[in-house]
PDB file of C-alpha atoms in Angstrom:
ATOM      1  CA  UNK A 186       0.000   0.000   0.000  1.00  0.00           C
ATOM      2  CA  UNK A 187       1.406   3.531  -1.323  1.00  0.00           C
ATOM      3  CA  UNK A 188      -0.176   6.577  -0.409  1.00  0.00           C
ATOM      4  CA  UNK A 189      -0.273   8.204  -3.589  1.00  0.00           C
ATOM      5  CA  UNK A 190      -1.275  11.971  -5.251  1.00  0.00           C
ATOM      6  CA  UNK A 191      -3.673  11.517  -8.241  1.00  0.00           C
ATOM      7  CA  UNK A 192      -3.376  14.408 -10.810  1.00  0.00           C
ATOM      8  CA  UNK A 193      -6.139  14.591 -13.391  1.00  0.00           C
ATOM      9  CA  UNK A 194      -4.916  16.368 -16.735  1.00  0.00           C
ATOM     10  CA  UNK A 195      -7.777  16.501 -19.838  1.00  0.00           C
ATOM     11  CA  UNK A 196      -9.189  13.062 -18.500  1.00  0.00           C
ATOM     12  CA  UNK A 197      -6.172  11.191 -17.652  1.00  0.00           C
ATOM     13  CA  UNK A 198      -5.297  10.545 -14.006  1.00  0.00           C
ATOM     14  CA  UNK A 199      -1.082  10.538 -13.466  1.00  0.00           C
ATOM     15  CA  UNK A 200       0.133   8.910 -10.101  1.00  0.00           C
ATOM     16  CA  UNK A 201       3.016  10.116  -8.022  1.00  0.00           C
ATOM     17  CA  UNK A 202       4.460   8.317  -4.901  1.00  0.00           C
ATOM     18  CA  UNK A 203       4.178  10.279  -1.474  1.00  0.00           C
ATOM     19  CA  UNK A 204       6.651   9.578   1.331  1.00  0.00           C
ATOM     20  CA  UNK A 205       3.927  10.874   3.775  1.00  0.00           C
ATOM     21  CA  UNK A 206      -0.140  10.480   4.011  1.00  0.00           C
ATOM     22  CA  UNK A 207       0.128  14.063   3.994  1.00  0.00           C
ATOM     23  CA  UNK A 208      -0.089  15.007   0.305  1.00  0.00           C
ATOM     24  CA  UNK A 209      -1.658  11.780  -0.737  1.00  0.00           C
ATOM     25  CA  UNK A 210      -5.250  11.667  -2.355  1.00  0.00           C
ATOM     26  CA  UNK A 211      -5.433   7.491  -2.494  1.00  0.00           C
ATOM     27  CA  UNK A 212      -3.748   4.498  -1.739  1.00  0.00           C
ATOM     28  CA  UNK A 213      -1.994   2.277  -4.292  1.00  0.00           C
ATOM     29  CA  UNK A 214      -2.332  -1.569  -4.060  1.00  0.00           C
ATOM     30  CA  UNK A 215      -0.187  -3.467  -6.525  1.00  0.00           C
ATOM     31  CA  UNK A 216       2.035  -6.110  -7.020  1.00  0.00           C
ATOM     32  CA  UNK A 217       6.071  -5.516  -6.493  1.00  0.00           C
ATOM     33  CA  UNK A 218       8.760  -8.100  -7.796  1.00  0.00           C
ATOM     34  CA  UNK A 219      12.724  -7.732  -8.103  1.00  0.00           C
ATOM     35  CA  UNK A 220      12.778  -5.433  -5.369  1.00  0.00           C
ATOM     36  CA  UNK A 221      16.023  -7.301  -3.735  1.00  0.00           C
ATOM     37  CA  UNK A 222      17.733  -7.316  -6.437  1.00  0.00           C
ATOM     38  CA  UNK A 223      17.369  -3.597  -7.242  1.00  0.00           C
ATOM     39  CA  UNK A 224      15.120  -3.998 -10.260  1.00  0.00           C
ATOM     40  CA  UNK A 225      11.707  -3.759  -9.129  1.00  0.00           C
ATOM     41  CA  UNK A 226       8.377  -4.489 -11.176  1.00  0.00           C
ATOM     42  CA  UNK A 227       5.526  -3.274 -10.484  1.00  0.00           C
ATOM     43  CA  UNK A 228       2.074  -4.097 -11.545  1.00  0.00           C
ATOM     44  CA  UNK A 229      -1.384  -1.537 -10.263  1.00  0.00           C
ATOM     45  CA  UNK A 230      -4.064  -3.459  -8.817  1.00  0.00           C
ATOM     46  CA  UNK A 231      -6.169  -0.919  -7.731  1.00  0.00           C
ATOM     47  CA  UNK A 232      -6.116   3.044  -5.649  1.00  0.00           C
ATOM     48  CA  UNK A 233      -8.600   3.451  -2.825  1.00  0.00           C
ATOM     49  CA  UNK A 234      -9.968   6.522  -1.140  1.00  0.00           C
ATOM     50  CA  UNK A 235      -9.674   5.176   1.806  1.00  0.00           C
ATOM     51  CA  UNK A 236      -6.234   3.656   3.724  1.00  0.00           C
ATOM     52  CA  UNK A 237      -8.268   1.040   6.004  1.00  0.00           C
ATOM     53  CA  UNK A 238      -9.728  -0.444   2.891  1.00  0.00           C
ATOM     54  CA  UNK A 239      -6.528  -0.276   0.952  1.00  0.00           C
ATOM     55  CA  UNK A 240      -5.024  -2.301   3.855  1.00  0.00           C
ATOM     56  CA  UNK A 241      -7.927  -4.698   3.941  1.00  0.00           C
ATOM     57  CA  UNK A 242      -7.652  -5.249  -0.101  1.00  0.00           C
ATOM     58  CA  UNK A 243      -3.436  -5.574   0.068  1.00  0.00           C
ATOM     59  CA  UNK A 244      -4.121  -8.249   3.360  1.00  0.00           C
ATOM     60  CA  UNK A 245      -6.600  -9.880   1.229  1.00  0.00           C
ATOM     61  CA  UNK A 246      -4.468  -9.963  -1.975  1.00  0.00           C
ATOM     62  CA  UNK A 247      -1.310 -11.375  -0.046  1.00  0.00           C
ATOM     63  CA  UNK A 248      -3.397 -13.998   0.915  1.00  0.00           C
ATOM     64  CA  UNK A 249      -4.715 -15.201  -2.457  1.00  0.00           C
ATOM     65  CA  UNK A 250      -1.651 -14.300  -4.109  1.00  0.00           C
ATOM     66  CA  UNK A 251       0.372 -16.428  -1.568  1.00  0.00           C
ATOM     67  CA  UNK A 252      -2.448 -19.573  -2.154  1.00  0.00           C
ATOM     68  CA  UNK A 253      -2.370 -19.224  -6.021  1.00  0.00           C
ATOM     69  CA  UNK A 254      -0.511 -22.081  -7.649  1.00  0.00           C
ATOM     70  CA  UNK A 255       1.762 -19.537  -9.694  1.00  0.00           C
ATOM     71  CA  UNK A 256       1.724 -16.131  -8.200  1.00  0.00           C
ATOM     72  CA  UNK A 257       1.696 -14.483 -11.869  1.00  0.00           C
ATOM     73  CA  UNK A 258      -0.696 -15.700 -13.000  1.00  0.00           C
ATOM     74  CA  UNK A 259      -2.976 -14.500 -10.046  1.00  0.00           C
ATOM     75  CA  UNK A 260      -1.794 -10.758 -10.612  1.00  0.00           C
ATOM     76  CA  UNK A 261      -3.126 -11.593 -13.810  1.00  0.00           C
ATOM     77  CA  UNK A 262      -6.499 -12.522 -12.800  1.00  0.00           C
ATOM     78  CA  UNK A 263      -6.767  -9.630 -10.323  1.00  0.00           C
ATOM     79  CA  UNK A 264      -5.403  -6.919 -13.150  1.00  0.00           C
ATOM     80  CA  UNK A 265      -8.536  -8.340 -15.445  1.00  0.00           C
ATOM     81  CA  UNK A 266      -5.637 -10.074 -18.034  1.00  0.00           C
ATOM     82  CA  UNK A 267      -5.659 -13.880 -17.313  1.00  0.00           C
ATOM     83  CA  UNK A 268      -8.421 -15.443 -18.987  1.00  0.00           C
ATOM     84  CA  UNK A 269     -10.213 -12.373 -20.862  1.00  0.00           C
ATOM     85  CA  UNK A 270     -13.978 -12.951 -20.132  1.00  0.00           C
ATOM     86  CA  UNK A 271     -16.938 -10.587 -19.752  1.00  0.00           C
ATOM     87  CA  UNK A 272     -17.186 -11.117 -16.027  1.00  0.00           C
ATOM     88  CA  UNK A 273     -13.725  -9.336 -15.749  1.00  0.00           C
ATOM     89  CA  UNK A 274     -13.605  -5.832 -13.613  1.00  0.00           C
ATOM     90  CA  UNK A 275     -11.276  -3.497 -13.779  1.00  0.00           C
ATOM     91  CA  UNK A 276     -11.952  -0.385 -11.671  1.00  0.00           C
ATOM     92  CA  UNK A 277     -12.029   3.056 -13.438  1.00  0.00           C
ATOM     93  CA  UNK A 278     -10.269   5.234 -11.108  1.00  0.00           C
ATOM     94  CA  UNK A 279     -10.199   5.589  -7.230  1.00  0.00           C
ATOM     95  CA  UNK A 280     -12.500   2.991  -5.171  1.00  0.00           C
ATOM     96  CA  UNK A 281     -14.575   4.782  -3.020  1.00  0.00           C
ATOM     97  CA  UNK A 282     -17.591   3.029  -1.910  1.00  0.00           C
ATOM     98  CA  UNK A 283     -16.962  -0.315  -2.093  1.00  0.00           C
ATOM     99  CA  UNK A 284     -15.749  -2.476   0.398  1.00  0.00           C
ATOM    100  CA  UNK A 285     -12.206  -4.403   0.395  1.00  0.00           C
ATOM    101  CA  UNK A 286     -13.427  -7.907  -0.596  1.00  0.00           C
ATOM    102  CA  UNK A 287     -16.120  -6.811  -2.767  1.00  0.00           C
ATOM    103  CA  UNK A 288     -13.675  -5.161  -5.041  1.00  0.00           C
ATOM    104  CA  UNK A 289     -11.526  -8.170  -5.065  1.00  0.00           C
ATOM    105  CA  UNK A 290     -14.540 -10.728  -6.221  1.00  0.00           C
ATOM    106  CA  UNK A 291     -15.657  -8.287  -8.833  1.00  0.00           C
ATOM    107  CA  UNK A 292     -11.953  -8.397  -9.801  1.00  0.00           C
ATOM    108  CA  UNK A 293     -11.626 -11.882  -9.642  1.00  0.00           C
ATOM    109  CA  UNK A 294     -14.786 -12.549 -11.799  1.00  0.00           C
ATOM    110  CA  UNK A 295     -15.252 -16.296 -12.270  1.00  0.00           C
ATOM    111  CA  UNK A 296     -11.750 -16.701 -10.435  1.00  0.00           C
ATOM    112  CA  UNK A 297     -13.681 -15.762  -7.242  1.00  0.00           C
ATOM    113  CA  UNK A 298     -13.644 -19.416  -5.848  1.00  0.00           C
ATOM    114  CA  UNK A 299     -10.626 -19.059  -5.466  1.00  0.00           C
ATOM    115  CA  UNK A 300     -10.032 -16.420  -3.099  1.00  0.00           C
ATOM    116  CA  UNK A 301     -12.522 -18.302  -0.680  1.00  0.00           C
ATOM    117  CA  UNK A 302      -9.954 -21.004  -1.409  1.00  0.00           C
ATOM    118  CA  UNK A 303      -7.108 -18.810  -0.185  1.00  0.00           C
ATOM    119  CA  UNK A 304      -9.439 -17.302   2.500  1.00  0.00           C
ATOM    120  CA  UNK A 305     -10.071 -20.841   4.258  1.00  0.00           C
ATOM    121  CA  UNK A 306      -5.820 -21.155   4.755  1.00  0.00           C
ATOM    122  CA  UNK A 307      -5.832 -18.088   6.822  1.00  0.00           C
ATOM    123  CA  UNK A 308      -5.523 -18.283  10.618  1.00  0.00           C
ATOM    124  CA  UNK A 309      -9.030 -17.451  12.064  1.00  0.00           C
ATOM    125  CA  UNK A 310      -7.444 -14.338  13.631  1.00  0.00           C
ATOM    126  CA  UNK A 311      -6.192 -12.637  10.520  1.00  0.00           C
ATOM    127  CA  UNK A 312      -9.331 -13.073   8.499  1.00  0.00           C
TER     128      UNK A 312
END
């Protein structure tokens, strides 16, 4: 979770990292690899409004990440891009009134088993 500063310019949004809440408009979620070895990846999942929910999505998304069988290919299903169908969400712009796991099913589409899959692993008091 970044907290991130959204600028809208004719109808495109441009992210910038914050160091601090402070300046931040949303929260980033998304998916970081290479970061030992100095060249980090990153792949956008989704920006809340809100932090709690952004920390409630990036909790959930460890989780089902973590579960999947090959961890690409579940950033793929969560960024819309595994198996194209027409049950596939992709958020337009900053979640605001939906709630953590909501967002993820929608995400997930016909994947969603599979984050109650991941779900039933977790300890009792993390879910």
């Amino acid at each position: 979770m970044t907290p991130t500063h959204v600028v809208s310019k004719d109808g495109v949004n441009y992210a910038r990292e914050r160091d601090t809440e402070a300046d931040a408009t949303v929260y980033s979620i998304s998916f970081r690899t290479g970061i030992e070895s100095g060249y980090e990846r990153r792949k956008p999942l989704v920006d809340f409004e809100d932090p709690r929910t952004a920390w409630e999505y990036a909790n959930l998304a460890t989780h089902y990440i973590e579960h999947a069988h090959i961890a690409e290919f579940a950033v793929l299903e969560l960024q819309g891009r595994g198996t194209p169908t027409d049950q596939n969400w992709i958020p337009d712009g900053i979640v605001a009134d939906m709630a953590a796991e909501a967002v993820m099913r929608k995400m997930l589409g016909r994947h969603e088993s599979q984050l109650d899959g991941a779900l039933e692993r977790v300890p009792a008091a993390i879910s």
